[in-house]
Short mmCIF file of C-alpha atoms in Angstrom, two decimals:
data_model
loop_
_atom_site.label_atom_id
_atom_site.label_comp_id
_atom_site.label_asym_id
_atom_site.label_seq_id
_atom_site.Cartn_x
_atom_site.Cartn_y
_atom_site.Cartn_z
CA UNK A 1 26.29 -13.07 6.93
CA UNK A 2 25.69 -14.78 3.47
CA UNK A 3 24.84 -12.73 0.60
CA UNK A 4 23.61 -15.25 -2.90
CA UNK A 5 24.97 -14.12 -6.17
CA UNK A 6 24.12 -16.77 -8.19
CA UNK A 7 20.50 -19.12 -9.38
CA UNK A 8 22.12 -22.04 -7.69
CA UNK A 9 22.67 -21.00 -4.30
CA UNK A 10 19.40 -19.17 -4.30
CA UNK A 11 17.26 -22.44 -5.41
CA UNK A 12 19.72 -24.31 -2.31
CA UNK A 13 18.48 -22.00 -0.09
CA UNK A 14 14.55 -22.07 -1.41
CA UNK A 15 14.88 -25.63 -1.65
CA UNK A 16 15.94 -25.42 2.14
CA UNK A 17 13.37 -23.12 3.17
CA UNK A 18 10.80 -25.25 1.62
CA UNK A 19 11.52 -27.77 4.66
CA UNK A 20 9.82 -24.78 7.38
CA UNK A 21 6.74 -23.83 8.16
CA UNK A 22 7.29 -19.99 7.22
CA UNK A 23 10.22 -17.91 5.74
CA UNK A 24 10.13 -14.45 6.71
CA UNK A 25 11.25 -11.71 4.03
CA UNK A 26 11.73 -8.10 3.12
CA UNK A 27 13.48 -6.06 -0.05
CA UNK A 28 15.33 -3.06 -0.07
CA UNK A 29 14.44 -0.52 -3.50
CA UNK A 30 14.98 2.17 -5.37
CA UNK A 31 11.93 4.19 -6.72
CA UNK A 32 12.94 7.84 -6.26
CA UNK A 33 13.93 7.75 -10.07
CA UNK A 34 11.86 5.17 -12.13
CA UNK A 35 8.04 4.62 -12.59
CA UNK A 36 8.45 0.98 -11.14
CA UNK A 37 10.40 0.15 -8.14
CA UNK A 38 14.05 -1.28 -8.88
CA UNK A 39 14.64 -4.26 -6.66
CA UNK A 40 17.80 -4.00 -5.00
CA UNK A 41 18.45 -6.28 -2.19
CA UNK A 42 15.83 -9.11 -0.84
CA UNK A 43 16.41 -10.68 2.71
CA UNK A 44 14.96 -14.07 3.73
CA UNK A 45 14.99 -15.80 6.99
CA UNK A 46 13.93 -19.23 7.63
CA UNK A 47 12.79 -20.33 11.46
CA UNK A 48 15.74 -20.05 14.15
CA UNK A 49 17.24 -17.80 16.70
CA UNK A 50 20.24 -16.80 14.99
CA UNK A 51 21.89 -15.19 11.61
CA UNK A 52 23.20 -18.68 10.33
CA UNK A 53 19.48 -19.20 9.00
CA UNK A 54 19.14 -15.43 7.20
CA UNK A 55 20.59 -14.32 3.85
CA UNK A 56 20.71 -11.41 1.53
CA UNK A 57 19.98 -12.25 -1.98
CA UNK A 58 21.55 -9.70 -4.58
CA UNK A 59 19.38 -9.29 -7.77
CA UNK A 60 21.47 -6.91 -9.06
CA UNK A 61 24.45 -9.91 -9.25
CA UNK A 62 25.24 -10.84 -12.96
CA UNK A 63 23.07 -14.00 -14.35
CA UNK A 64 21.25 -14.47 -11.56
CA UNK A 65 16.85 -15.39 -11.80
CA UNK A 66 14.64 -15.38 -8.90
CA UNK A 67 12.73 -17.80 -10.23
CA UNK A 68 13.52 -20.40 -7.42
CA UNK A 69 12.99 -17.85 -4.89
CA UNK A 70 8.87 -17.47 -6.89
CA UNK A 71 8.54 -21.24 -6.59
CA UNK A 72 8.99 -20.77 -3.01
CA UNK A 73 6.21 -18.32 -3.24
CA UNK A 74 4.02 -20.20 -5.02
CA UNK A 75 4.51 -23.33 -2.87
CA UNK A 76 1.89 -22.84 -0.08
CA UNK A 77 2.79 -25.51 2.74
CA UNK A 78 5.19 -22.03 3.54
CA UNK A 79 3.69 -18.81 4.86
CA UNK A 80 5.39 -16.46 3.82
CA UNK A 81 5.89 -13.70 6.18
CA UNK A 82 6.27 -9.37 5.57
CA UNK A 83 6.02 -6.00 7.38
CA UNK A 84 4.00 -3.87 5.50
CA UNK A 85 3.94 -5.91 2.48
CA UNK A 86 2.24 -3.86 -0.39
CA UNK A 87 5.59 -2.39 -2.00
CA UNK A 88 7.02 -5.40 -1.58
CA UNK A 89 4.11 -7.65 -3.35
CA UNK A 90 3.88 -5.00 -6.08
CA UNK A 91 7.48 -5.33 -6.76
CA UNK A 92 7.30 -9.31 -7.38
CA UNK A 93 3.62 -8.87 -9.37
CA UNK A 94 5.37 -6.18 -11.90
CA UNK A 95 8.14 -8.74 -12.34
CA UNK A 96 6.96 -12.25 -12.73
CA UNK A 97 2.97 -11.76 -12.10
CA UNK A 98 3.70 -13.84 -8.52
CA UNK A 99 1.82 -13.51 -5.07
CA UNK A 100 3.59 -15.29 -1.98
CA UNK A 101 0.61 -17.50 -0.82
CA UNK A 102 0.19 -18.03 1.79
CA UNK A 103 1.08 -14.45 2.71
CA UNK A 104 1.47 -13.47 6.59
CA UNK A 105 1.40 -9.06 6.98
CA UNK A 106 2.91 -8.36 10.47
CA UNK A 107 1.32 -4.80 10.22
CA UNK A 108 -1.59 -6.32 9.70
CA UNK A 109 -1.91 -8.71 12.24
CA UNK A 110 -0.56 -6.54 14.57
CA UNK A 111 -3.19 -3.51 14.01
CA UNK A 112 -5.45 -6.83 14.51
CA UNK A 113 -3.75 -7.79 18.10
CA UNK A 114 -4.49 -4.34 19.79
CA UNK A 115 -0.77 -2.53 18.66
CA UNK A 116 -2.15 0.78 17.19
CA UNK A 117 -2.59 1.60 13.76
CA UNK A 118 -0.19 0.87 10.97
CA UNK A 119 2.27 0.05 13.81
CA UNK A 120 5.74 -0.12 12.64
CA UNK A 121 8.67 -3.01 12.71
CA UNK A 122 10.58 -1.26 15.03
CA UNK A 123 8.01 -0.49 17.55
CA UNK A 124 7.09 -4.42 16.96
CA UNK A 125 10.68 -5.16 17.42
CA UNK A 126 10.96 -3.18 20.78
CA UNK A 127 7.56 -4.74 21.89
CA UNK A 128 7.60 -8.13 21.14
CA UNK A 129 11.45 -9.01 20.24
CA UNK A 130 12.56 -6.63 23.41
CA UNK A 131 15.58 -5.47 20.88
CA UNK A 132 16.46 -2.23 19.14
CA UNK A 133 17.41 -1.58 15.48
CA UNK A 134 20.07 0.60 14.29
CA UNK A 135 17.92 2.75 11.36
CA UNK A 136 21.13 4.98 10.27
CA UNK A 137 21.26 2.86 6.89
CA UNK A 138 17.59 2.90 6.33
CA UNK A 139 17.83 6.03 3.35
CA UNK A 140 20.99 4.35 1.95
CA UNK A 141 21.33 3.79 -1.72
CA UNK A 142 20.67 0.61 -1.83
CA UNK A 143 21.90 0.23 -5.86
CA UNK A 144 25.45 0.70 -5.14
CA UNK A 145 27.57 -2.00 -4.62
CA UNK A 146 29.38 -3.35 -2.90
CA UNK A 147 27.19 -3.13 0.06
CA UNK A 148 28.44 -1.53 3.36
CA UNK A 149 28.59 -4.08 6.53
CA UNK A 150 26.45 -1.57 8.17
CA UNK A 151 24.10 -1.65 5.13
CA UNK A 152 24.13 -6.05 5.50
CA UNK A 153 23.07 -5.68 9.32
CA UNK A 154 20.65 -3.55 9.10
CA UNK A 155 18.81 -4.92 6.16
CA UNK A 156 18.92 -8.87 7.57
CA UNK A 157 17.68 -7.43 11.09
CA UNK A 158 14.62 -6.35 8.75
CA UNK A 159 13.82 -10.65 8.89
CA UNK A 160 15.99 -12.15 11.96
CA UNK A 161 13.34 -10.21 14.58
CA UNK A 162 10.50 -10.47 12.09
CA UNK A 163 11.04 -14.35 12.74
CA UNK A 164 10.16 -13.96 16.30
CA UNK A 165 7.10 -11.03 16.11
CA UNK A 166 5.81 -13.61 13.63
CA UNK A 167 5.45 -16.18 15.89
CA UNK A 168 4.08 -14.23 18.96
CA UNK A 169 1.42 -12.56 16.47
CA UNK A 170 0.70 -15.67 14.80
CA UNK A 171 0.09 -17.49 18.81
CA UNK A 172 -2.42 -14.59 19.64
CA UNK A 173 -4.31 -15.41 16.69
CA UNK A 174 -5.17 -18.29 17.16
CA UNK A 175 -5.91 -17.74 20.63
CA UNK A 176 -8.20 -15.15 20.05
CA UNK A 177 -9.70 -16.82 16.93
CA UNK A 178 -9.22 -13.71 14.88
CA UNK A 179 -6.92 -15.27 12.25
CA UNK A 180 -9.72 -15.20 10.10
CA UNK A 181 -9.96 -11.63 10.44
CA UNK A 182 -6.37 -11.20 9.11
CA UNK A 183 -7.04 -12.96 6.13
CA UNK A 184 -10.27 -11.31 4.93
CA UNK A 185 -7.53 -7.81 5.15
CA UNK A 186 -5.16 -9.54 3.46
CA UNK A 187 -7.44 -10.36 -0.11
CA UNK A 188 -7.13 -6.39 -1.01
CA UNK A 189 -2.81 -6.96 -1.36
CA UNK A 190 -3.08 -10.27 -3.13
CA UNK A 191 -5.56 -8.37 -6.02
CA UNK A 192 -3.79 -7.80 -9.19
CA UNK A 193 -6.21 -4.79 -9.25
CA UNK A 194 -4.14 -3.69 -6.19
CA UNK A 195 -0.99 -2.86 -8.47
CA UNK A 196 -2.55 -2.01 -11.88
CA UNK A 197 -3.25 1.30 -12.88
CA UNK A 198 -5.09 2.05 -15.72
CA UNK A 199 -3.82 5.08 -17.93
CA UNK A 200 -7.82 6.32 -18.03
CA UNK A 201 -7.75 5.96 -14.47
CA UNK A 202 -5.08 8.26 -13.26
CA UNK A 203 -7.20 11.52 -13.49
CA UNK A 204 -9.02 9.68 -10.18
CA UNK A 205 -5.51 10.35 -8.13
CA UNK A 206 -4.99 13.74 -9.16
CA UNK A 207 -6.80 16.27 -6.79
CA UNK A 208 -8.91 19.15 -7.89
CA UNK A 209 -10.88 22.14 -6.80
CA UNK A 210 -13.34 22.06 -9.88
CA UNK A 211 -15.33 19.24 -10.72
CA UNK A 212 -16.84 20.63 -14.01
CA UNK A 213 -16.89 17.11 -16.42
CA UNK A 214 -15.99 19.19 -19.54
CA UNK A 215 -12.37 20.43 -16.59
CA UNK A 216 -12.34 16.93 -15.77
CA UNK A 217 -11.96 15.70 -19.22
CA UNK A 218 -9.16 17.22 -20.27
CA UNK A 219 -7.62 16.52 -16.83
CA UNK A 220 -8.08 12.72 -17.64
CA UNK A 221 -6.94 13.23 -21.16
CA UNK A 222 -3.62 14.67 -19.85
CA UNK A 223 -3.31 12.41 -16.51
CA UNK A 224 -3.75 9.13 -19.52
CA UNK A 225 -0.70 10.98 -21.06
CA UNK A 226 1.68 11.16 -18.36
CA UNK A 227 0.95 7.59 -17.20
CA UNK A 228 1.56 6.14 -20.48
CA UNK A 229 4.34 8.12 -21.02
CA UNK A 230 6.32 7.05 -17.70
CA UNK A 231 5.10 3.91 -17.31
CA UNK A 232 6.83 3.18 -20.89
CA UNK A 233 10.07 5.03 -20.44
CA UNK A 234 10.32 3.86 -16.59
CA UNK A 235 10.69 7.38 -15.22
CA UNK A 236 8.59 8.72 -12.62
CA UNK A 237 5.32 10.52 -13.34
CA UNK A 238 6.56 13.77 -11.80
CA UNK A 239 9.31 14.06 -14.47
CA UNK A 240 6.70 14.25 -16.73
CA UNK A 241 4.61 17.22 -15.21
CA UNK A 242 3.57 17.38 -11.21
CA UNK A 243 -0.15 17.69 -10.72
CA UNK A 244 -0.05 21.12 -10.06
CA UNK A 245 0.99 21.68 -13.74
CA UNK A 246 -1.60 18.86 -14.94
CA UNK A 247 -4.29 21.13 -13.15
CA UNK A 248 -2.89 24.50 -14.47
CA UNK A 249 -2.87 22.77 -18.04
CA UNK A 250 -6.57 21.73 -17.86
CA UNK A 251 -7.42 25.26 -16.71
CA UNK A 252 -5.06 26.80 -19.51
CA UNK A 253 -6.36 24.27 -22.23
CA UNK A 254 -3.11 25.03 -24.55
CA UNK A 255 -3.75 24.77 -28.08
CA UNK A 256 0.00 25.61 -29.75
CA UNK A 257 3.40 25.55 -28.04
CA UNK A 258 3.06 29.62 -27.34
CA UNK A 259 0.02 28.92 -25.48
CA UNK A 260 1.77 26.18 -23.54
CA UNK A 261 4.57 28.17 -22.40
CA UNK A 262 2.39 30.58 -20.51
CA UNK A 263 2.04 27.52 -18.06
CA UNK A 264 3.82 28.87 -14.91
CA UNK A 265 4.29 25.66 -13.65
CA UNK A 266 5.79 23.02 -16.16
CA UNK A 267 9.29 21.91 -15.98
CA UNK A 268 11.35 23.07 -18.69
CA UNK A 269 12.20 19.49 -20.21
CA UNK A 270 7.89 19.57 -21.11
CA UNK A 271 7.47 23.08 -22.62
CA UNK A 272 9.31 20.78 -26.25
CA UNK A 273 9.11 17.50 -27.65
CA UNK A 274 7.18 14.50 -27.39
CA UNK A 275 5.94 15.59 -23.66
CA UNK A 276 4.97 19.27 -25.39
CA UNK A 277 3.27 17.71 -28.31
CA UNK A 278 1.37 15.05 -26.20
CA UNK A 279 0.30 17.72 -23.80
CA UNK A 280 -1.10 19.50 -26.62
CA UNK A 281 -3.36 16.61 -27.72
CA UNK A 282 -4.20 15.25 -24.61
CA UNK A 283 -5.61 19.20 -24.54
CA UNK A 284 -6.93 18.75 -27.02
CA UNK A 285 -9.10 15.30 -27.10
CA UNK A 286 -10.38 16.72 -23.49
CA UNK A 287 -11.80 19.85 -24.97
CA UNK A 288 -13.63 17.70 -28.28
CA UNK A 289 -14.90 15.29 -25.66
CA UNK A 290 -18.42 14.91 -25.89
CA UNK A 291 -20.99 15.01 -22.95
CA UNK A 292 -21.61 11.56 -22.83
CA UNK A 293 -18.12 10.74 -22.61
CA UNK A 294 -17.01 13.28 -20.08
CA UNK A 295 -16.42 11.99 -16.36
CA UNK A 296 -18.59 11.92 -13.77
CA UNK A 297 -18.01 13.23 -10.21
CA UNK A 298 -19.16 11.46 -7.15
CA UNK A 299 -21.64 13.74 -6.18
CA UNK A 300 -23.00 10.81 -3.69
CA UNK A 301 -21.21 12.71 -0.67
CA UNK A 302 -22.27 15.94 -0.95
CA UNK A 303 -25.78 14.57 -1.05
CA UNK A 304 -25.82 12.92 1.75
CA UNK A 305 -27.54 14.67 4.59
CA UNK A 306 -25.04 13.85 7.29
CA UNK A 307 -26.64 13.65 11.32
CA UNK A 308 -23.74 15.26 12.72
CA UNK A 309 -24.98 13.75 16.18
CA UNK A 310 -25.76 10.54 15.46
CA UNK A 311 -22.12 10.72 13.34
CA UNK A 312 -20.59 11.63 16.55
CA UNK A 313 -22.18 9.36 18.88
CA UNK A 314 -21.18 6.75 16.18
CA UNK A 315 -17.28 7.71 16.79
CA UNK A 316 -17.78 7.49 20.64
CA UNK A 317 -19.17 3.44 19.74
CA UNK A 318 -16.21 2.70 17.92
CA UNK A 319 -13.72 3.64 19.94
CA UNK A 320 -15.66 2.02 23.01
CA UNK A 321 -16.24 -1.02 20.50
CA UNK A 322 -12.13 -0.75 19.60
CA UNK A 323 -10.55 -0.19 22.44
CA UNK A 324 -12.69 -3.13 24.24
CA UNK A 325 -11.49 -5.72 21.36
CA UNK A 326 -8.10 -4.72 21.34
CA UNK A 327 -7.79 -3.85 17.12
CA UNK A 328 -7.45 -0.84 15.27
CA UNK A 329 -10.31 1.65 15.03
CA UNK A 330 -8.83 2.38 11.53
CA UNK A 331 -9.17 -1.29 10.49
CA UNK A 332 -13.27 -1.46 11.32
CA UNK A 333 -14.10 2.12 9.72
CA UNK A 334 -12.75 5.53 8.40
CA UNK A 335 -14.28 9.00 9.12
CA UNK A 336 -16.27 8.85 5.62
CA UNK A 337 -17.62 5.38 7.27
CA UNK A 338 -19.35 7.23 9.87
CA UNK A 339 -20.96 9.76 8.52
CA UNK A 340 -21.98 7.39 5.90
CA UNK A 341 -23.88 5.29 8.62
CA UNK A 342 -25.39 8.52 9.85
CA UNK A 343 -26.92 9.52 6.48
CA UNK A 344 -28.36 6.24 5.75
CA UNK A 345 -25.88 4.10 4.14
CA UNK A 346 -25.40 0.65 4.68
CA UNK A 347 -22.79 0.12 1.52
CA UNK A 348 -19.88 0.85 3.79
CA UNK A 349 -16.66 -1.43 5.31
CA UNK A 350 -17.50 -1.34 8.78
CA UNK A 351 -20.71 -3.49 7.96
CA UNK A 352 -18.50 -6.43 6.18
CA UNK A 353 -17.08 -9.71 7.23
CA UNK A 354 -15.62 -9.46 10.90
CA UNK A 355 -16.51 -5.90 11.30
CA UNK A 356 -19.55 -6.23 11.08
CA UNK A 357 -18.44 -8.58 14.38
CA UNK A 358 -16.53 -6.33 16.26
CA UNK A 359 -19.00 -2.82 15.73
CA UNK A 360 -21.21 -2.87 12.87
CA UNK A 361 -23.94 -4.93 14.28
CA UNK A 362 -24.18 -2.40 17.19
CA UNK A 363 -23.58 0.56 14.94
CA UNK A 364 -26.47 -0.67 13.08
CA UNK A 365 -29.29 -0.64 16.44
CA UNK A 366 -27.90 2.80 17.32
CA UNK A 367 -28.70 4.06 14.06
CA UNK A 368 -32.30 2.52 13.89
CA UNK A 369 -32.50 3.77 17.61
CA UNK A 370 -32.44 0.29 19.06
CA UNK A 371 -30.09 1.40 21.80
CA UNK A 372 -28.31 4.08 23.19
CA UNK A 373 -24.70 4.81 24.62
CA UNK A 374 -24.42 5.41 28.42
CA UNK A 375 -21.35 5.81 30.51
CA UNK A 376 -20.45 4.65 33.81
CA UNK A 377 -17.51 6.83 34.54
CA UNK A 378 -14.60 4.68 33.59
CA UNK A 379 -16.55 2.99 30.62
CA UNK A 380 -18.86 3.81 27.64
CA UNK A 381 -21.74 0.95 26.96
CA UNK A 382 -24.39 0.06 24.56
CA UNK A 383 -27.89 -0.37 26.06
CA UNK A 384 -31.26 -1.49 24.85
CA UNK A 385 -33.35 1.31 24.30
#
């Protein structure tokens, strides 16, 4: 198996690759100790049956760009195939603002072909490739170098089968005319907005019990902190403070570093320093917020007056609706989706480009009592009412 060290054998290979119709690929990272994920390994596959068309690109190798490897992704006569691709896509964004276009999600397309939801590559690889992969490297550190041969095998099966699961998805497709449907799935991982967060934003992440705006302010105040401050110094936000300590700090509302050391729950390296002293004004700023400025809550849901029934029957549609086309009830709507529909909403997913298709239309007449689900033993139907 070839590994590329250097620009030149990496643009031979894109150049190569180029010729195909698709290229499949996959990375390998690090994230466990840095805000962004450090790219260690990335494995590309074009077309074939064999190893002698895979590789294993090192970007950790001295000198070496992956610029001709983002002019492959930006040519689009080449799909460019992943498993699960989001890591992966926010990995190339952060580094050279680069989506692979045309981009082909195997997860995707499979939760689309009738495999279960958020189906993974070795269940696809059993399924459709009728092989089995050896996951013993799979929590490696992938860093270190050099690489083990056990580490090189596993990581370029992670393309050689996703050649042929590729092609079998990519058949049923277009036999069953739901490409389509892929795509419109696929616009959420190739948004910038996707992989940007917003320092003013975190506090939406963090989970609380209270949503008082005046708590909430100071918990967006100190969430703004701790996302500046890792995403500058590359370290993950949880070596900053966990968000059990962000919550017991907006409770606390620290005003001095005595105050702040009655925290229970903040790591030692935070009680001093630049973390201590931005806690302390990120305190601060949230308690001198003014009323107009304070966050909202979504108080939307617990408005809604929810028809338990008519939410249930709802669930008993999709499934019938699912299960009949052969895709992922999680794909066409989530719990919140239901009881959504059963309280009046129409703002939802399930109503929205080819869901509306597969169970929205229906979902719509058994709201408005247009029909009515009956079962024939083996089979649950929609009827006209």
């Amino acid at each position: 198996m070839k590994t590329i060290t250097t620009t030149a054998d990496l643009a031979q290979f894109c150049e190569e690759a180029a010729r195909h119709d698709y290229v499949t690929v996959d990375t390998e990272f690090l994230r466990e100790r840095t805000y962004y994920s450090k790219l260690c390994l990335v494995q590309l596959a074009m077309p074939g049956t064999d190893d002698s068309n895979a590789v294993l690109v090192d970007p950790l190798a001295d000198g070496i760009s992956l610029e001709p490897l983002y002019d492959l992704f930006r040519d689009t006569s080449v799909v460019k195939v992943f498993h699960a691709a989001r890591q992966d896509l926010e990995i190339f964004y952060v580094d050279a603002k680069v989506f692979p276009e045309p981009l082909f999600d195997t997860q995707v397309a499979a939760m689309v072909c009738g495999f279960g939801e958020q189906v993974g590559y070795e269940t696809l690889v059993r399924k459709i490739a009728h092989e089995s992969l050896d996951k013993t490297s799979r929590f490696t550190d992938w860093s270190r170098r050099p690489l083990t041969d056990a580490q090189k095998t596993y990581a370029l099966a992670d393309v050689t089968h996703l050649r042929q699961i590729y092609e079998f998805l990519a058949r049923k497709l277009e036999q069953t005319g739901r490409a389509r449907w892929v795509a419109e799935e696929l616009e959420t991982l190739l948004s910038p907005d996707t992989y940007v967060t917003q320092p003013q934003d975190a506090w939406k992440r963090v989970k609380t019990r209270t949503n008082s705006p005046k708590f909430l302010a100071i918990v967006r105040e100190l969430a703004a902190f701790r996302e500046d401050y890792a995403r500058t110094r590359n370290i993950p936000r949880n070596r900053v403070f966990k968000d059990d300590a962000l919550v017991e700090l907006a409770s606390l509302k620290p005003s001095n570093g005595e105050e702040l050391n009655r925290a229970r729950l903040l790591l030692r390296e935070a009680r001093k320093g630049e973390i201590a002293e931005g806690i302390l004004k990120a305190v601060a700023a949230g308690v001198a917020c003014k009323a107009a400025d304070m966050p909202q809550p979504d108080r939307k849901r617990d408005k809604l007056q929810v028809n338990p029934a008519l939410a249930d029957l709802l669930r008993v549609l999709l499934k019938a609706k699912t299960e009949s086309a052969g895709v992922a009830a999680k794909l066409i709507a989530s719990a919140s989706d239901l009881d959504m529909l059963s309280a009046g909403e129409r703002d939802v997913q399930a109503l929205r480009g080819w869901r509306h298709e597969v169970f929205g239309a229906d979902a719509l007449l058994l709201c408005e009592g247009k029909i009515a689900l009956a079962a024939d033993g083996t089979d649950v139907k929609a009827v006209k009412v």
